[in-house]
Amino acid sequence: MLDPTAAVVHSPKSAAAAAGSFIWNLPRNILILLLLAYRKVVSPLYGQVCRFFPSCSAYALEAVTVHGAVKGSWLAARRLARCHPWNAGGVDHVPAGHREWPENRTPRIVVLNNPDKYLAAQTDGEGRTAA
Amino acid sequence: MDFFETIMFPFKWLVSIIMVGFHEGLTAIGLPAASGWTWTLSIIGLVLVIRAALIPVFVKQIKAQRGMQLLQPDLKKLQDKYKGKTDQLSRQAMAQEQMAMYKKHGTNPFSACLPMLIQMPFFFALFQVLSGVSNASSSGQGIGAMSANQVQQFDKSSIFGAPLSATLLHGTPPGGNEVAVWVLSILMILAMTASQFITQKQIMAKNMSEEAMASPFMRQQKMMLYILPIVFGVGGINFPIGVLIYWTTTNLWTMGQQFFVIRRMPTPGSPAAKALAERRAAKGLPALPILGGKKVDAEAEAAAAAAVAQARTQRTQPQRKNRKKK
């Protein structure tokens, strides 16, 4: 069932378009890697300090994933500026973007940052497989 | 001037003016201007200024943690709601509801990243000032608020024969004692990592609520407890003696602050809080009032005080037995 060439073949894009989109997405993907590394290595050092849900690094990761490098960084910077001891904190989601993902391939961070939205979907799915 | 330098410029200036201020003050009370010890005390002064400026942030955090007691019932309800749900998405949903609850009650136990972030540019600035000293000294320039004369003086100054601008890895400027640099660097790296380790260990062993201990972050954090000293130890060999003085002092401050917190204002629900409650009970003092809820609880407090007064009169009773024996 798993055909490694499926992803390449089913895309009608030319190699040039693929290279173009690779370059276009490169800044975003570099930022995503940096943020993932930060969340894996640096975040655990401090434990939870953030006054918001999602935490600033989770917010930044989602913002860059959903909105791209430029707008995502801007959103993340604004969130960091909001995150200080005199802000009450609370729930503060990344604004919805226009990017769409194929079924079951929503980035993990988007799922984790919007638990109420995806938790309902997940329990539905579980119910179906159980039945 | 590149982007990074432009951002760092005001911090470098601030760091150097605080140090120069302390240096002038210390020489005014009679310390030798060219001595490395005077400059060492100036660096310690810089730490004291930065950490003292952060005290309001720290106090606010402690108050918020106390305020948490008020929402214990709601927190308990939330925990019951998610009891047994250990998958990551449910945990996230719980975290979200918990944050919403903090906001509703206007209290939040987390301090945000500002206190940490704000120290970073100062640290970088100090690093730049101290590691730039040798170059600026040979080219006769000033750094930030430090005049060219002061830079040269700083460059020549040393403690125990170790120049303040020397690093273990990148060598000792001429005239410095290399053995002294090695010994001092290693001693300070040890002091710095040990104080950090002790602080973290104390927090984990005594000042964490049961919920925090059970969280999935805990294992990662326990691992970091051992990895972190290695990271700082390796980093430390790149730091000039002056930066090591700064870092060691600031870590010692954190450790002292943490001891104070664990003893006097522990996190509700932590072993330290239980210990404090027991100590207070043994002394016959009322349980700690909850900050923020003081006005509402005035009556309850009065009742508690009355109860304590009663307890005190009762406690004198055993003395009668003693008298009988005699």
GROMACS .gro file of C-alpha atoms in nm:
model
  457
    1MET     CA    1   0.000   0.000   0.000
    2LEU     CA    2   0.279   0.235   0.088
    3ASP     CA    3   0.438   0.339  -0.236
    4PRO     CA    4   0.733   0.570  -0.181
    5THR     CA    5   0.696   0.713  -0.532
    6ALA     CA    6   0.328   0.789  -0.484
    7ALA     CA    7   0.393   1.135  -0.350
    8VAL     CA    8   0.615   1.221  -0.646
    9VAL     CA    9   0.404   1.060  -0.917
   10HIS     CA   10   0.063   1.182  -0.814
   11SER     CA   11   0.179   1.540  -0.816
   12PRO     CA   12   0.133   1.679  -1.167
   13LYS     CA   13   0.380   1.958  -1.093
   14SER     CA   14   0.694   1.983  -1.301
   15ALA     CA   15   1.034   1.949  -1.141
   16ALA     CA   16   1.084   2.324  -1.179
   17ALA     CA   17   0.765   2.397  -0.988
   18ALA     CA   18   0.870   2.153  -0.717
   19ALA     CA   19   1.210   2.319  -0.689
   20GLY     CA   20   1.037   2.658  -0.680
   21SER     CA   21   0.807   2.557  -0.399
   22PHE     CA   22   1.103   2.402  -0.215
   23ILE     CA   23   1.291   2.733  -0.230
   24TRP     CA   24   0.976   2.929  -0.148
   25ASN     CA   25   0.912   2.713   0.159
   26LEU     CA   26   1.276   2.696   0.265
   27PRO     CA   27   1.274   2.990   0.513
   28ARG     CA   28   0.956   2.855   0.669
   29ASN     CA   29   1.097   2.503   0.700
   30ILE     CA   30   1.425   2.626   0.846
   31LEU     CA   31   1.231   2.821   1.108
   32ILE     CA   32   1.017   2.515   1.181
   33LEU     CA   33   1.329   2.304   1.237
   34LEU     CA   34   1.481   2.567   1.465
   35LEU     CA   35   1.161   2.595   1.667
   36LEU     CA   36   1.128   2.216   1.696
   37ALA     CA   37   1.487   2.196   1.819
   38TYR     CA   38   1.423   2.476   2.068
   39ARG     CA   39   1.111   2.302   2.201
   40LYS     CA   40   1.299   1.973   2.231
   41VAL     CA   41   1.618   2.103   2.391
   42VAL     CA   42   1.571   2.445   2.552
   43SER     CA   43   1.207   2.443   2.666
   44PRO     CA   44   1.247   2.151   2.910
   45LEU     CA   45   1.525   2.343   3.088
   46TYR     CA   46   1.285   2.599   3.218
   47GLY     CA   47   0.977   2.385   3.261
   48GLN     CA   48   0.654   2.570   3.203
   49VAL     CA   49   0.684   2.943   3.245
   50CYS     CA   50   0.441   3.068   2.981
   51ARG     CA   51   0.123   3.243   3.090
   52PHE     CA   52  -0.063   3.147   2.775
   53PHE     CA   53  -0.210   2.848   2.604
   54PRO     CA   54  -0.056   2.756   2.363
   55SER     CA   55   0.285   2.847   2.505
   56CYS     CA   56   0.490   3.104   2.315
   57SER     CA   57   0.707   2.846   2.141
   58ALA     CA   58   0.405   2.635   2.043
   59TYR     CA   59   0.237   2.953   1.919
   60ALA     CA   60   0.543   3.047   1.715
   61LEU     CA   61   0.568   2.701   1.563
   62GLU     CA   62   0.202   2.699   1.464
   63ALA     CA   63   0.217   3.057   1.335
   64VAL     CA   64   0.516   2.983   1.112
   65THR     CA   65   0.363   2.653   0.995
   66VAL     CA   66   0.028   2.811   0.911
   67HIS     CA   67   0.125   3.161   0.802
   68GLY     CA   68   0.478   3.114   0.667
   69ALA     CA   69   0.810   3.265   0.774
   70VAL     CA   70   0.732   3.636   0.745
   71LYS     CA   71   0.381   3.669   0.888
   72GLY     CA   72   0.444   3.381   1.128
   73SER     CA   73   0.751   3.550   1.274
   74TRP     CA   74   0.561   3.875   1.308
   75LEU     CA   75   0.275   3.701   1.493
   76ALA     CA   76   0.525   3.520   1.718
   77ALA     CA   77   0.711   3.842   1.798
   78ARG     CA   78   0.383   4.012   1.892
   79ARG     CA   79   0.294   3.721   2.119
   80LEU     CA   80   0.634   3.737   2.290
   81ALA     CA   81   0.578   4.106   2.355
   82ARG     CA   82   0.242   4.022   2.517
   83CYS     CA   83   0.392   3.754   2.741
   84HIS     CA   84   0.504   3.940   3.053
   85PRO     CA   85   0.415   3.916   3.422
   86TRP     CA   86   0.161   4.198   3.400
   87ASN     CA   87  -0.050   4.029   3.137
   88ALA     CA   88  -0.323   3.802   3.272
   89GLY     CA   89  -0.236   3.534   3.015
   90GLY     CA   90  -0.501   3.278   2.926
   91VAL     CA   91  -0.598   3.114   2.601
   92ASP     CA   92  -0.461   3.288   2.291
   93HIS     CA   93  -0.478   3.097   1.963
   94VAL     CA   94  -0.298   3.168   1.638
   95PRO     CA   95  -0.538   3.338   1.395
   96ALA     CA   96  -0.668   3.102   1.127
   97GLY     CA   97  -0.467   3.096   0.805
   98HIS     CA   98  -0.554   3.013   0.446
   99ARG     CA   99  -0.331   2.705   0.419
  100GLU     CA  100  -0.517   2.374   0.382
  101TRP     CA  101  -0.385   2.029   0.459
  102PRO     CA  102  -0.490   1.695   0.314
  103GLU     CA  103  -0.705   1.465   0.528
  104ASN     CA  104  -0.515   1.326   0.831
  105ARG     CA  105  -0.206   1.526   0.745
  106THR     CA  106  -0.273   1.832   0.954
  107PRO     CA  107   0.060   1.931   1.114
  108ARG     CA  108   0.092   1.792   1.464
  109ILE     CA  109   0.140   2.133   1.623
  110VAL     CA  110  -0.188   2.261   1.478
  111VAL     CA  111  -0.368   1.960   1.626
  112LEU     CA  112  -0.202   1.996   1.965
  113ASN     CA  113  -0.268   2.369   1.985
  114ASN     CA  114  -0.638   2.333   1.911
  115PRO     CA  115  -0.735   2.039   2.129
  116ASP     CA  116  -1.106   2.117   2.152
  117LYS     CA  117  -1.139   2.121   1.775
  118TYR     CA  118  -0.943   1.802   1.708
  119LEU     CA  119  -1.034   1.612   2.024
  120ALA     CA  120  -1.396   1.591   1.906
  121ALA     CA  121  -1.281   1.466   1.565
  122GLN     CA  122  -1.051   1.211   1.725
  123THR     CA  123  -1.314   1.063   1.957
  124ASP     CA  124  -1.548   1.038   1.659
  125GLY     CA  125  -1.288   0.840   1.472
  126GLU     CA  126  -1.225   0.613   1.771
  127GLY     CA  127  -1.598   0.548   1.801
  128ARG     CA  128  -1.614   0.445   1.437
  129THR     CA  129  -1.322   0.205   1.457
  130ALA     CA  130  -1.464   0.052   1.775
  131ALA     CA  131  -1.803   0.003   1.608
  132MET     CA  132   2.770   4.849   1.269
  133ASP     CA  133   2.564   4.539   1.199
  134PHE     CA  134   2.213   4.464   1.321
  135PHE     CA  135   2.318   4.270   1.629
  136GLU     CA  136   2.561   4.540   1.736
  137THR     CA  137   2.294   4.809   1.698
  138ILE     CA  138   2.062   4.618   1.930
  139MET     CA  139   2.341   4.548   2.177
  140PHE     CA  140   2.470   4.904   2.187
  141PRO     CA  141   2.233   5.041   2.455
  142PHE     CA  142   2.280   4.729   2.669
  143LYS     CA  143   2.657   4.753   2.643
  144TRP     CA  144   2.634   5.114   2.741
  145LEU     CA  145   2.407   5.040   3.039
  146VAL     CA  146   2.622   4.750   3.158
  147SER     CA  147   2.941   4.954   3.133
  148ILE     CA  148   2.792   5.261   3.303
  149ILE     CA  149   2.669   5.053   3.600
  150MET     CA  150   3.013   4.896   3.630
  151VAL     CA  151   3.191   5.229   3.599
  152GLY     CA  152   2.950   5.375   3.855
  153PHE     CA  153   3.035   5.104   4.107
  154HIS     CA  154   3.404   5.140   4.025
  155GLU     CA  155   3.399   5.516   4.086
  156GLY     CA  156   3.204   5.465   4.408
  157LEU     CA  157   3.444   5.199   4.533
  158THR     CA  158   3.754   5.405   4.453
  159ALA     CA  159   3.590   5.703   4.626
  160ILE     CA  160   3.571   5.501   4.949
  161GLY     CA  161   3.938   5.421   4.917
  162LEU     CA  162   3.977   5.102   4.712
  163PRO     CA  163   4.269   5.103   4.466
  164ALA     CA  164   4.136   5.197   4.120
  165ALA     CA  165   4.362   4.964   3.926
  166SER     CA  166   4.299   4.659   4.144
  167GLY     CA  167   4.122   4.358   3.994
  168TRP     CA  168   3.927   4.327   4.317
  169THR     CA  169   3.769   4.668   4.270
  170TRP     CA  170   3.658   4.563   3.921
  171THR     CA  171   3.538   4.227   4.056
  172LEU     CA  172   3.324   4.408   4.310
  173SER     CA  173   3.194   4.629   4.030
  174ILE     CA  174   3.082   4.319   3.839
  175ILE     CA  175   2.914   4.186   4.153
  176GLY     CA  176   2.750   4.528   4.189
  177LEU     CA  177   2.615   4.493   3.836
  178VAL     CA  178   2.461   4.156   3.927
  179LEU     CA  179   2.302   4.305   4.237
  180VAL     CA  180   2.150   4.591   4.036
  181ILE     CA  181   2.004   4.361   3.768
  182ARG     CA  182   1.871   4.105   4.015
  183ALA     CA  183   1.730   4.371   4.248
  184ALA     CA  184   1.549   4.525   3.950
  185LEU     CA  185   1.388   4.185   3.890
  186ILE     CA  186   1.258   4.150   4.247
  187PRO     CA  187   0.913   4.298   4.165
  188VAL     CA  188   0.868   4.033   3.896
  189PHE     CA  189   0.968   3.766   4.143
  190VAL     CA  190   0.734   3.893   4.416
  191LYS     CA  191   0.448   3.906   4.170
  192GLN     CA  192   0.507   3.544   4.079
  193ILE     CA  193   0.513   3.434   4.442
  194LYS     CA  194   0.187   3.617   4.511
  195ALA     CA  195   0.026   3.453   4.209
  196GLN     CA  196   0.134   3.112   4.334
  197ARG     CA  197  -0.029   3.183   4.666
  198GLY     CA  198  -0.344   3.300   4.490
  199MET     CA  199  -0.359   2.951   4.344
  200GLN     CA  200  -0.497   2.821   4.672
  201LEU     CA  201  -0.818   3.008   4.601
  202LEU     CA  202  -0.879   2.811   4.287
  203GLN     CA  203  -0.792   2.471   4.428
  204PRO     CA  204  -1.158   2.356   4.418
  205ASP     CA  205  -1.194   2.447   4.051
  206LEU     CA  206  -0.861   2.287   3.976
  207LYS     CA  207  -0.973   1.968   4.148
  208LYS     CA  208  -1.288   1.961   3.935
  209LEU     CA  209  -1.080   1.998   3.621
  210GLN     CA  210  -0.849   1.717   3.727
  211ASP     CA  211  -1.143   1.488   3.792
  212LYS     CA  212  -1.282   1.573   3.449
  213TYR     CA  213  -0.962   1.457   3.280
  214LYS     CA  214  -0.887   1.173   3.517
  215GLY     CA  215  -0.740   0.871   3.337
  216LYS     CA  216  -0.711   1.053   3.006
  217THR     CA  217  -0.342   1.036   2.941
  218ASP     CA  218  -0.327   1.091   2.564
  219GLN     CA  219  -0.148   1.405   2.458
  220LEU     CA  220  -0.449   1.575   2.304
  221SER     CA  221  -0.655   1.539   2.622
  222ARG     CA  222  -0.362   1.673   2.825
  223GLN     CA  223  -0.351   1.971   2.589
  224ALA     CA  224  -0.724   2.025   2.629
  225MET     CA  225  -0.677   2.020   3.004
  226ALA     CA  226  -0.389   2.268   2.984
  227GLN     CA  227  -0.608   2.496   2.776
  228GLU     CA  228  -0.897   2.487   3.022
  229GLN     CA  229  -0.655   2.544   3.307
  230MET     CA  230  -0.515   2.856   3.141
  231ALA     CA  231  -0.867   2.987   3.078
  232MET     CA  232  -0.939   2.932   3.447
  233TYR     CA  233  -0.629   3.126   3.556
  234LYS     CA  234  -0.733   3.414   3.340
  235LYS     CA  235  -1.089   3.409   3.479
  236HIS     CA  236  -0.954   3.428   3.834
  237GLY     CA  237  -0.692   3.688   3.741
  238THR     CA  238  -0.406   3.481   3.880
  239ASN     CA  239  -0.142   3.293   3.688
  240PRO     CA  240   0.134   3.093   3.854
  241PHE     CA  241   0.370   3.130   3.560
  242SER     CA  242   0.610   3.419   3.533
  243ALA     CA  243   0.631   3.437   3.152
  244CYS     CA  244   0.965   3.431   2.977
  245LEU     CA  245   1.037   3.801   3.031
  246PRO     CA  246   1.248   3.762   3.346
  247MET     CA  247   1.475   3.522   3.163
  248LEU     CA  248   1.473   3.703   2.830
  249ILE     CA  249   1.552   4.036   2.989
  250GLN     CA  250   1.870   3.903   3.149
  251MET     CA  251   2.003   3.767   2.823
  252PRO     CA  252   2.098   4.093   2.646
  253PHE     CA  253   2.270   4.210   2.965
  254PHE     CA  254   2.466   3.892   2.978
  255PHE     CA  255   2.564   3.918   2.612
  256ALA     CA  256   2.652   4.283   2.662
  257LEU     CA  257   2.876   4.199   2.955
  258PHE     CA  258   3.033   3.921   2.752
  259GLN     CA  259   3.102   4.163   2.469
  260VAL     CA  260   3.237   4.431   2.699
  261LEU     CA  261   3.471   4.195   2.879
  262SER     CA  262   3.591   4.004   2.576
  263GLY     CA  263   3.635   4.330   2.383
  264VAL     CA  264   3.860   4.477   2.651
  265SER     CA  265   4.191   4.339   2.520
  266ASN     CA  266   4.132   4.465   2.165
  267ALA     CA  267   3.999   4.804   2.272
  268SER     CA  268   4.289   4.842   2.512
  269SER     CA  269   4.556   4.784   2.249
  270SER     CA  270   4.384   5.022   2.004
  271GLY     CA  271   4.324   5.281   2.278
  272GLN     CA  272   3.946   5.289   2.250
  273GLY     CA  273   3.671   5.314   2.510
  274ILE     CA  274   3.380   5.070   2.540
  275GLY     CA  275   3.031   5.207   2.602
  276ALA     CA  276   3.060   5.433   2.906
  277MET     CA  277   3.410   5.309   2.986
  278SER     CA  278   3.681   5.554   2.891
  279ALA     CA  279   3.995   5.438   2.710
  280ASN     CA  280   4.187   5.478   3.036
  281GLN     CA  281   3.945   5.261   3.229
  282VAL     CA  282   3.954   4.996   2.956
  283GLN     CA  283   4.332   4.979   2.979
  284GLN     CA  284   4.315   4.970   3.356
  285PHE     CA  285   4.060   4.688   3.342
  286ASP     CA  286   4.270   4.497   3.090
  287LYS     CA  287   4.570   4.507   3.323
  288SER     CA  288   4.378   4.426   3.641
  289SER     CA  289   4.380   4.077   3.782
  290ILE     CA  290   4.271   3.875   4.085
  291PHE     CA  291   4.515   3.616   4.224
  292GLY     CA  292   4.726   3.693   3.919
  293ALA     CA  293   4.447   3.597   3.677
  294PRO     CA  294   4.345   3.884   3.441
  295LEU     CA  295   3.969   3.948   3.435
  296SER     CA  296   3.966   3.933   3.056
  297ALA     CA  297   4.150   3.599   3.033
  298THR     CA  298   3.972   3.280   2.927
  299LEU     CA  299   4.069   2.923   2.988
  300LEU     CA  300   4.038   2.826   2.624
  301HIS     CA  301   4.160   3.134   2.439
  302GLY     CA  302   4.457   3.206   2.657
  303THR     CA  303   4.592   3.459   2.898
  304PRO     CA  304   4.711   3.804   2.792
  305PRO     CA  305   5.083   3.871   2.849
  306GLY     CA  306   5.168   3.940   3.209
  307GLY     CA  307   4.892   3.716   3.342
  308ASN     CA  308   4.949   3.400   3.539
  309GLU     CA  309   4.819   3.111   3.330
  310VAL     CA  310   4.797   2.864   3.618
  311ALA     CA  311   4.589   3.113   3.814
  312VAL     CA  312   4.351   3.150   3.516
  313TRP     CA  313   4.312   2.773   3.495
  314VAL     CA  314   4.252   2.726   3.866
  315LEU     CA  315   4.015   3.022   3.899
  316SER     CA  316   3.816   2.932   3.587
  317ILE     CA  317   3.770   2.572   3.694
  318LEU     CA  318   3.677   2.669   4.049
  319MET     CA  319   3.419   2.919   3.927
  320ILE     CA  320   3.275   2.683   3.666
  321LEU     CA  321   3.233   2.428   3.944
  322ALA     CA  322   3.070   2.683   4.175
  323MET     CA  323   2.843   2.803   3.896
  324THR     CA  324   2.725   2.457   3.789
  325ALA     CA  325   2.697   2.332   4.149
  326SER     CA  326   2.476   2.625   4.253
  327GLN     CA  327   2.259   2.575   3.946
  328PHE     CA  328   2.229   2.202   4.013
  329ILE     CA  329   2.142   2.256   4.380
  330THR     CA  330   1.879   2.519   4.292
  331GLN     CA  331   1.709   2.293   4.037
  332LYS     CA  332   1.729   1.991   4.265
  333GLN     CA  333   1.578   2.186   4.555
  334ILE     CA  334   1.290   2.307   4.341
  335MET     CA  335   1.216   1.955   4.221
  336ALA     CA  336   1.253   1.786   4.556
  337LYS     CA  337   1.066   2.041   4.768
  338ASN     CA  338   0.882   2.310   4.581
  339MET     CA  339   0.669   2.135   4.322
  340SER     CA  340   0.304   2.049   4.364
  341GLU     CA  341   0.198   1.690   4.314
  342GLU     CA  342   0.032   1.773   3.981
  343ALA     CA  343   0.354   1.927   3.850
  344MET     CA  344   0.552   1.624   3.963
  345ALA     CA  345   0.318   1.394   3.772
  346SER     CA  346   0.336   1.594   3.449
  347PRO     CA  347   0.508   1.441   3.146
  348PHE     CA  348   0.759   1.731   3.147
  349MET     CA  349   0.909   1.597   3.464
  350ARG     CA  350   1.120   1.321   3.308
  351GLN     CA  351   1.272   1.556   3.055
  352GLN     CA  352   1.341   1.802   3.330
  353LYS     CA  353   1.509   1.540   3.546
  354MET     CA  354   1.736   1.455   3.256
  355MET     CA  355   1.819   1.821   3.205
  356LEU     CA  356   1.919   1.844   3.569
  357TYR     CA  357   2.226   1.642   3.478
  358ILE     CA  358   2.285   1.762   3.123
  359LEU     CA  359   2.276   2.130   3.206
  360PRO     CA  360   2.586   2.140   3.430
  361ILE     CA  361   2.782   1.970   3.152
  362VAL     CA  362   2.663   2.227   2.898
  363PHE     CA  363   2.757   2.518   3.122
  364GLY     CA  364   3.084   2.353   3.218
  365VAL     CA  365   3.183   2.324   2.853
  366GLY     CA  366   3.054   2.676   2.779
  367GLY     CA  367   3.242   2.812   3.078
  368ILE     CA  368   3.585   2.744   2.935
  369ASN     CA  369   3.506   3.003   2.666
  370PHE     CA  370   3.413   3.272   2.917
  371PRO     CA  371   3.646   3.543   3.045
  372ILE     CA  372   3.705   3.538   3.421
  373GLY     CA  373   3.486   3.851   3.451
  374VAL     CA  374   3.187   3.675   3.292
  375LEU     CA  375   3.240   3.375   3.519
  376ILE     CA  376   3.227   3.610   3.818
  377TYR     CA  377   2.899   3.752   3.688
  378TRP     CA  378   2.747   3.411   3.626
  379THR     CA  379   2.858   3.259   3.954
  380THR     CA  380   2.721   3.556   4.150
  381THR     CA  381   2.387   3.555   3.971
  382ASN     CA  382   2.352   3.177   4.027
  383LEU     CA  383   2.428   3.221   4.395
  384TRP     CA  384   2.161   3.492   4.411
  385THR     CA  385   1.910   3.256   4.249
  386MET     CA  386   2.003   2.985   4.497
  387GLY     CA  387   1.958   3.217   4.794
  388GLN     CA  388   1.628   3.342   4.658
  389GLN     CA  389   1.511   2.986   4.610
  390PHE     CA  390   1.605   2.885   4.965
  391PHE     CA  391   1.408   3.184   5.091
  392VAL     CA  392   1.106   3.090   4.879
  393ILE     CA  393   1.112   2.725   4.981
  394ARG     CA  394   1.133   2.818   5.346
  395ARG     CA  395   0.894   3.114   5.359
  396MET     CA  396   0.660   3.105   5.058
  397PRO     CA  397   0.649   2.754   4.912
  398THR     CA  398   0.427   2.648   4.623
  399PRO     CA  399   0.089   2.532   4.756
  400GLY     CA  400   0.062   2.154   4.752
  401SER     CA  401   0.439   2.097   4.759
  402PRO     CA  402   0.637   1.914   5.030
  403ALA     CA  403   0.788   2.250   5.131
  404ALA     CA  404   0.438   2.392   5.189
  405LYS     CA  405   0.357   2.099   5.417
  406ALA     CA  406   0.680   2.149   5.607
  407LEU     CA  407   0.601   2.519   5.652
  408ALA     CA  408   0.247   2.443   5.771
  409GLU     CA  409   0.389   2.196   6.024
  410ARG     CA  410   0.648   2.446   6.148
  411ARG     CA  411   0.379   2.711   6.189
  412ALA     CA  412   0.146   2.469   6.366
  413ALA     CA  413   0.425   2.369   6.604
  414LYS     CA  414   0.475   2.734   6.692
  415GLY     CA  415   0.101   2.782   6.735
  416LEU     CA  416   0.077   3.029   6.448
  417PRO     CA  417  -0.231   3.040   6.224
  418ALA     CA  418  -0.209   2.892   5.875
  419LEU     CA  419  -0.071   3.140   5.622
  420PRO     CA  420  -0.329   3.389   5.498
  421ILE     CA  421  -0.393   3.370   5.127
  422LEU     CA  422  -0.282   3.681   4.949
  423GLY     CA  423  -0.546   3.842   4.737
  424GLY     CA  424  -0.826   3.682   4.935
  425LYS     CA  425  -0.743   3.872   5.253
  426LYS     CA  426  -1.044   4.099   5.281
  427VAL     CA  427  -1.294   3.823   5.227
  428ASP     CA  428  -1.120   3.603   5.479
  429ALA     CA  429  -1.090   3.868   5.751
  430GLU     CA  430  -1.357   3.701   5.961
  431ALA     CA  431  -1.217   3.354   5.911
  432GLU     CA  432  -0.877   3.486   6.009
  433ALA     CA  433  -1.014   3.643   6.324
  434ALA     CA  434  -1.174   3.310   6.410
  435ALA     CA  435  -0.847   3.132   6.343
  436ALA     CA  436  -0.661   3.380   6.562
  437ALA     CA  437  -0.911   3.321   6.842
  438ALA     CA  438  -0.867   2.947   6.804
  439VAL     CA  439  -0.492   2.987   6.825
  440ALA     CA  440  -0.525   3.201   7.138
  441GLN     CA  441  -0.735   2.925   7.288
  442ALA     CA  442  -0.482   2.664   7.182
  443ARG     CA  443  -0.212   2.864   7.359
  444THR     CA  444  -0.399   2.875   7.687
  445GLN     CA  445  -0.461   2.504   7.652
  446ARG     CA  446  -0.098   2.438   7.583
  447THR     CA  447  -0.001   2.572   7.927
  448GLN     CA  448  -0.192   2.286   8.088
  449PRO     CA  449   0.091   2.029   8.074
  450GLN     CA  450   0.291   2.260   8.301
  451ARG     CA  451   0.054   2.184   8.585
  452LYS     CA  452   0.149   1.818   8.561
  453ASN     CA  453   0.513   1.919   8.594
  454ARG     CA  454   0.434   2.120   8.902
  455LYS     CA  455   0.250   1.828   9.052
  456LYS     CA  456   0.554   1.609   9.004
  457LYS     CA  457   0.771   1.856   9.187
   0.00000   0.00000   0.00000
